[in-house]
Amino acid sequence: MFCPQCGASNADNAAVCVQCGRNLQAVIPVPPIQTPGVVLPPGASMQNYLVFAILATVFCCPATGIPAIIYAAQANGKLQAGDLAGAKAASDNAKLWCWISFGVGIVGTVLYILLIMLGLLSGLHSS
Amino acid sequence: MRIRVQLRKRRVLAAMLLLGTAPIILLRVFDPATSGIFPPCPIRYLTGLYCPGCGSLRAMHALLHGELARAWAMNPLMIVMLPFVTYGLVSAALLELRGNGLPEIMLPAKWIRAFCVVVVLYAVARNLPLYPFDLLAPGAMLHL
């Protein structure tokens, strides 16, 4: 490894730098830079819920699906910038909006079924 | 502990099989245009407008009957997105079942935002009573 202070080459397990004496054990690792199109190694992957956001937009409710897609974009952007905490927050928001869309879809379906049943009942009543 | 994990996995697998196959069977058997078992889109019902997803079910029904042209006419954007969505869904299912999904392609945030703009423009274009935009309305390309 190289000393982050003076750049001197050191053994990987060195405790202090041979040249400037800086403590090498306390060095904070630099977050890996994510570049577009890069395949993430397993374990480093993060769900951005893009697929579910798209499904929510197409099948449930575009009004709540679009925010989910925007948050999915934000999650990817922050991950690419190395901001893992920000990416996680955006990913959680994307997930939330996906669930909201799903809820709207379910409520709509249930309301539809209720309306049909009401229609059937009133039809029976009037006949 | 291990048994509980196994049981949970089996439940997840069963739920996935149900969620994955039930819509395919329903959409293969029933035509959303005529059968009435699928609820109409509330947006279409209340406003009369075509949303970006309008025609998706009819497109899936056509696709499951091998009618590619009909599927394309019903919702071209959905047909374009279908391979990507399928890949993502399979990946999400594998992630849940065995801990890692298919190789994940990191889409740049710009592309996803651009996709959002495309969806909104698509929604507007489908509702314009103006050639050639009106061809994007569900089924319009069938009457060329």
CSV table of C-alpha atoms in Angstrom, one decimal:
chain,number,residue,atom,x,y,z
A,1,MET,CA,0.0,0.0,0.0
A,2,PHE,CA,1.0,3.6,-0.5
A,3,CYS,CA,1.1,6.2,2.3
A,4,PRO,CA,-1.7,8.7,1.9
A,5,GLN,CA,0.5,11.4,3.3
A,6,CYS,CA,3.8,11.1,1.5
A,7,GLY,CA,3.0,8.5,-1.1
A,8,ALA,CA,5.9,6.2,-0.1
A,9,SER,CA,5.4,2.5,-0.8
A,10,ASN,CA,4.9,0.3,2.4
A,11,ALA,CA,4.2,-3.3,3.2
A,12,ASP,CA,0.5,-4.1,3.2
A,13,ASN,CA,0.4,-4.8,6.9
A,14,ALA,CA,2.7,-2.0,7.9
A,15,ALA,CA,1.6,-0.1,11.1
A,16,VAL,CA,3.4,3.1,10.3
A,17,CYS,CA,4.9,4.6,7.1
A,18,VAL,CA,8.6,3.8,6.7
A,19,GLN,CA,9.3,7.3,5.3
A,20,CYS,CA,7.1,9.8,7.3
A,21,GLY,CA,5.9,7.7,10.2
A,22,ARG,CA,2.2,8.3,9.6
A,23,ASN,CA,-0.1,5.8,11.3
A,24,LEU,CA,-1.3,3.5,8.4
A,25,GLN,CA,-3.8,1.5,10.3
A,26,ALA,CA,-6.2,4.4,10.9
A,27,VAL,CA,-6.3,5.4,7.2
A,28,ILE,CA,-9.9,5.7,6.1
A,29,PRO,CA,-10.4,3.8,2.8
A,30,VAL,CA,-11.3,5.9,-0.1
A,31,PRO,CA,-14.8,5.0,-1.4
A,32,PRO,CA,-14.6,3.2,-4.7
A,33,ILE,CA,-15.7,5.3,-7.6
A,34,GLN,CA,-18.6,3.9,-9.5
A,35,THR,CA,-18.6,4.6,-13.2
A,36,PRO,CA,-21.6,4.3,-15.5
A,37,GLY,CA,-22.2,0.9,-17.0
A,38,VAL,CA,-20.0,-0.8,-14.4
A,39,VAL,CA,-21.2,-4.2,-13.1
A,40,LEU,CA,-21.2,-4.0,-9.3
A,41,PRO,CA,-19.5,-6.9,-7.4
A,42,PRO,CA,-21.8,-9.0,-5.4
A,43,GLY,CA,-22.4,-7.6,-1.9
A,44,ALA,CA,-21.9,-4.0,-3.2
A,45,SER,CA,-25.2,-4.1,-5.1
A,46,MET,CA,-28.1,-1.9,-4.0
A,47,GLN,CA,-31.7,-2.2,-4.9
A,48,ASN,CA,-32.9,1.0,-6.6
A,49,TYR,CA,-36.4,-0.4,-7.2
A,50,LEU,CA,-36.2,0.9,-10.8
A,51,VAL,CA,-38.0,-2.1,-12.2
A,52,PHE,CA,-40.8,-1.9,-9.7
A,53,ALA,CA,-41.0,1.9,-10.2
A,54,ILE,CA,-41.5,1.3,-13.9
A,55,LEU,CA,-44.1,-1.4,-13.3
A,56,ALA,CA,-45.9,0.9,-10.8
A,57,THR,CA,-46.0,3.7,-13.4
A,58,VAL,CA,-47.3,1.4,-16.1
A,59,PHE,CA,-49.8,-0.8,-14.2
A,60,CYS,CA,-50.7,1.1,-11.0
A,61,CYS,CA,-50.6,4.8,-11.0
A,62,PRO,CA,-48.3,7.1,-13.1
A,63,ALA,CA,-48.7,10.0,-10.7
A,64,THR,CA,-47.0,8.0,-7.9
A,65,GLY,CA,-44.9,5.9,-10.1
A,66,ILE,CA,-42.9,8.8,-11.6
A,67,PRO,CA,-41.6,9.9,-8.1
A,68,ALA,CA,-40.4,6.3,-7.6
A,69,ILE,CA,-38.5,6.5,-10.9
A,70,ILE,CA,-37.0,9.9,-10.0
A,71,TYR,CA,-35.8,8.5,-6.6
A,72,ALA,CA,-34.4,5.4,-8.3
A,73,ALA,CA,-32.4,7.7,-10.6
A,74,GLN,CA,-31.2,9.7,-7.5
A,75,ALA,CA,-30.1,6.4,-5.8
A,76,ASN,CA,-28.0,5.5,-8.9
A,77,GLY,CA,-26.6,9.0,-9.1
A,78,LYS,CA,-25.5,9.1,-5.5
A,79,LEU,CA,-24.1,5.6,-5.7
A,80,GLN,CA,-22.0,6.6,-8.6
A,81,ALA,CA,-20.8,9.6,-6.7
A,82,GLY,CA,-19.8,7.3,-3.8
A,83,ASP,CA,-22.5,8.6,-1.4
A,84,LEU,CA,-23.7,5.3,0.0
A,85,ALA,CA,-25.8,6.8,2.7
A,86,GLY,CA,-27.5,9.2,0.3
A,87,ALA,CA,-28.1,6.3,-2.2
A,88,LYS,CA,-29.7,4.2,0.6
A,89,ALA,CA,-32.0,7.1,1.5
A,90,ALA,CA,-33.0,7.6,-2.1
A,91,SER,CA,-33.5,3.9,-2.5
A,92,ASP,CA,-35.8,3.8,0.5
A,93,ASN,CA,-37.8,6.7,-0.9
A,94,ALA,CA,-38.1,4.8,-4.3
A,95,LYS,CA,-39.3,1.7,-2.3
A,96,LEU,CA,-41.9,3.9,-0.4
A,97,TRP,CA,-43.3,5.3,-3.6
A,98,CYS,CA,-43.5,1.9,-5.2
A,99,TRP,CA,-45.6,0.7,-2.2
A,100,ILE,CA,-47.8,3.8,-2.4
A,101,SER,CA,-48.5,3.0,-6.1
A,102,PHE,CA,-49.2,-0.6,-5.2
A,103,GLY,CA,-51.6,0.5,-2.5
A,104,VAL,CA,-53.4,2.9,-4.8
A,105,GLY,CA,-53.7,0.1,-7.3
A,106,ILE,CA,-55.1,-2.3,-4.7
A,107,VAL,CA,-57.5,0.3,-3.3
A,108,GLY,CA,-58.7,1.1,-6.9
A,109,THR,CA,-59.3,-2.6,-7.6
A,110,VAL,CA,-61.2,-3.2,-4.4
A,111,LEU,CA,-63.3,0.0,-5.0
A,112,TYR,CA,-64.1,-1.3,-8.5
A,113,ILE,CA,-65.2,-4.6,-7.2
A,114,LEU,CA,-67.4,-2.9,-4.5
A,115,LEU,CA,-69.0,-0.7,-7.1
A,116,ILE,CA,-69.7,-3.7,-9.4
A,117,MET,CA,-71.4,-5.5,-6.4
A,118,LEU,CA,-73.4,-2.4,-5.5
A,119,GLY,CA,-74.5,-2.1,-9.1
A,120,LEU,CA,-75.5,-5.7,-9.1
A,121,LEU,CA,-77.4,-5.3,-5.8
A,122,SER,CA,-79.3,-2.2,-7.0
A,123,GLY,CA,-80.0,-3.9,-10.3
A,124,LEU,CA,-81.6,-6.8,-8.3
A,125,HIS,CA,-83.5,-4.4,-6.1
A,126,SER,CA,-85.1,-2.4,-9.0
A,127,SER,CA,-86.1,-5.5,-11.0
B,1,MET,CA,-33.3,-21.3,12.6
B,2,ARG,CA,-32.2,-23.1,9.4
B,3,ILE,CA,-35.6,-24.8,9.2
B,4,ARG,CA,-37.4,-21.4,9.6
B,5,VAL,CA,-35.2,-19.9,6.8
B,6,GLN,CA,-36.0,-22.8,4.6
B,7,LEU,CA,-39.8,-22.5,5.3
B,8,ARG,CA,-39.6,-18.7,4.6
B,9,LYS,CA,-37.8,-19.4,1.3
B,10,ARG,CA,-40.4,-21.9,0.3
B,11,ARG,CA,-43.2,-19.5,1.1
B,12,VAL,CA,-41.5,-16.8,-0.9
B,13,LEU,CA,-41.0,-19.2,-3.8
B,14,ALA,CA,-44.7,-20.1,-3.7
B,15,ALA,CA,-45.7,-16.5,-3.6
B,16,MET,CA,-43.4,-15.7,-6.5
B,17,LEU,CA,-44.8,-18.6,-8.6
B,18,LEU,CA,-48.3,-17.4,-7.9
B,19,LEU,CA,-47.6,-13.8,-8.7
B,20,GLY,CA,-45.6,-14.7,-11.8
B,21,THR,CA,-48.0,-17.2,-13.3
B,22,ALA,CA,-51.4,-16.1,-12.3
B,23,PRO,CA,-51.4,-12.9,-14.4
B,24,ILE,CA,-50.0,-14.8,-17.4
B,25,ILE,CA,-52.7,-17.4,-17.2
B,26,LEU,CA,-55.5,-14.8,-16.7
B,27,LEU,CA,-54.2,-12.7,-19.5
B,28,ARG,CA,-53.9,-15.7,-21.8
B,29,VAL,CA,-57.4,-16.9,-21.1
B,30,PHE,CA,-59.4,-13.6,-20.8
B,31,ASP,CA,-59.3,-10.7,-23.2
B,32,PRO,CA,-59.1,-7.5,-21.2
B,33,ALA,CA,-60.9,-5.6,-24.0
B,34,THR,CA,-64.1,-7.7,-23.7
B,35,SER,CA,-64.2,-9.9,-20.6
B,36,GLY,CA,-64.6,-7.3,-17.9
B,37,ILE,CA,-62.8,-9.2,-15.2
B,38,PHE,CA,-60.0,-6.7,-15.3
B,39,PRO,CA,-61.0,-3.4,-13.7
B,40,PRO,CA,-60.9,-0.4,-16.1
B,41,CYS,CA,-58.1,2.2,-15.5
B,42,PRO,CA,-59.5,4.8,-13.2
B,43,ILE,CA,-57.7,7.5,-15.0
B,44,ARG,CA,-59.3,6.6,-18.3
B,45,TYR,CA,-62.7,6.1,-16.6
B,46,LEU,CA,-62.6,9.5,-14.8
B,47,THR,CA,-60.8,11.7,-17.3
B,48,GLY,CA,-61.1,9.9,-20.6
B,49,LEU,CA,-57.3,10.3,-21.1
B,50,TYR,CA,-54.8,7.6,-22.1
B,51,CYS,CA,-52.1,7.2,-19.5
B,52,PRO,CA,-48.6,5.8,-20.3
B,53,GLY,CA,-49.8,2.3,-19.2
B,54,CYS,CA,-53.0,2.3,-21.3
B,55,GLY,CA,-53.3,-0.8,-23.4
B,56,SER,CA,-50.7,-2.7,-21.4
B,57,LEU,CA,-53.1,-5.6,-20.5
B,58,ARG,CA,-54.4,-5.8,-24.1
B,59,ALA,CA,-50.8,-5.8,-25.3
B,60,MET,CA,-49.9,-8.6,-22.9
B,61,HIS,CA,-53.0,-10.6,-24.0
B,62,ALA,CA,-52.0,-10.1,-27.7
B,63,LEU,CA,-48.4,-11.1,-27.0
B,64,LEU,CA,-49.6,-14.3,-25.2
B,65,HIS,CA,-51.5,-15.2,-28.3
B,66,GLY,CA,-48.5,-14.5,-30.6
B,67,GLU,CA,-50.0,-11.4,-32.1
B,68,LEU,CA,-46.9,-9.1,-32.1
B,69,ALA,CA,-48.4,-6.4,-34.4
B,70,ARG,CA,-51.5,-6.1,-32.2
B,71,ALA,CA,-49.4,-6.0,-29.0
B,72,TRP,CA,-47.2,-3.2,-30.5
B,73,ALA,CA,-50.2,-1.2,-31.5
B,74,MET,CA,-51.7,-1.4,-28.0
B,75,ASN,CA,-48.7,0.0,-26.1
B,76,PRO,CA,-45.4,0.3,-28.0
B,77,LEU,CA,-43.5,1.7,-25.0
B,78,MET,CA,-44.5,-1.3,-22.9
B,79,ILE,CA,-43.2,-3.7,-25.6
B,80,VAL,CA,-39.9,-1.8,-25.7
B,81,MET,CA,-39.6,-1.9,-21.9
B,82,LEU,CA,-40.7,-5.5,-21.5
B,83,PRO,CA,-37.2,-7.2,-21.9
B,84,PHE,CA,-35.6,-4.9,-19.4
B,85,VAL,CA,-38.5,-5.3,-16.9
B,86,THR,CA,-38.3,-9.1,-17.3
B,87,TYR,CA,-34.6,-9.1,-16.7
B,88,GLY,CA,-35.0,-6.9,-13.6
B,89,LEU,CA,-37.9,-9.0,-12.2
B,90,VAL,CA,-35.9,-12.3,-12.7
B,91,SER,CA,-32.9,-10.6,-11.0
B,92,ALA,CA,-35.0,-9.5,-8.1
B,93,ALA,CA,-36.5,-13.0,-7.7
B,94,LEU,CA,-33.1,-14.6,-7.7
B,95,LEU,CA,-31.8,-12.0,-5.3
B,96,GLU,CA,-34.6,-13.0,-2.9
B,97,LEU,CA,-34.1,-16.7,-3.3
B,98,ARG,CA,-30.3,-17.3,-3.5
B,99,GLY,CA,-28.9,-14.0,-2.3
B,100,ASN,CA,-27.5,-12.6,-5.5
B,101,GLY,CA,-29.3,-11.6,-8.7
B,102,LEU,CA,-28.2,-11.4,-12.3
B,103,PRO,CA,-25.3,-9.0,-13.1
B,104,GLU,CA,-26.6,-5.6,-12.3
B,105,ILE,CA,-26.0,-2.9,-14.8
B,106,MET,CA,-25.8,0.5,-13.2
B,107,LEU,CA,-27.8,2.9,-15.3
B,108,PRO,CA,-26.5,6.5,-15.1
B,109,ALA,CA,-29.0,8.7,-13.3
B,110,LYS,CA,-29.3,10.9,-16.4
B,111,TRP,CA,-30.7,8.0,-18.4
B,112,ILE,CA,-33.3,7.2,-15.8
B,113,ARG,CA,-34.3,10.9,-15.7
B,114,ALA,CA,-34.5,11.0,-19.5
B,115,PHE,CA,-36.7,7.9,-19.4
B,116,CYS,CA,-39.1,9.8,-17.0
B,117,VAL,CA,-39.3,12.7,-19.6
B,118,VAL,CA,-40.0,10.1,-22.3
B,119,VAL,CA,-42.8,8.6,-20.3
B,120,VAL,CA,-44.4,12.0,-19.7
B,121,LEU,CA,-44.0,13.1,-23.4
B,122,TYR,CA,-45.4,9.7,-24.4
B,123,ALA,CA,-48.5,10.3,-22.2
B,124,VAL,CA,-49.0,13.7,-23.9
B,125,ALA,CA,-48.4,12.4,-27.4
B,126,ARG,CA,-50.9,9.6,-27.1
B,127,ASN,CA,-53.7,12.0,-26.3
B,128,LEU,CA,-53.0,14.5,-29.1
B,129,PRO,CA,-55.6,14.3,-31.8
B,130,LEU,CA,-52.8,15.1,-34.3
B,131,TYR,CA,-51.1,12.8,-36.9
B,132,PRO,CA,-48.7,11.1,-36.3
B,133,PHE,CA,-48.9,11.4,-32.5
B,134,ASP,CA,-52.4,9.9,-32.4
B,135,LEU,CA,-50.9,6.6,-33.7
B,136,LEU,CA,-49.6,6.1,-30.2
B,137,ALA,CA,-53.1,5.8,-28.8
B,138,PRO,CA,-54.0,2.2,-27.8
B,139,GLY,CA,-54.9,0.2,-30.9
B,140,ALA,CA,-54.6,3.2,-33.3
B,141,MET,CA,-51.9,1.5,-35.4
B,142,LEU,CA,-54.3,-1.3,-36.2
B,143,HIS,CA,-56.4,1.0,-38.3
B,144,LEU,CA,-53.7,2.3,-40.6
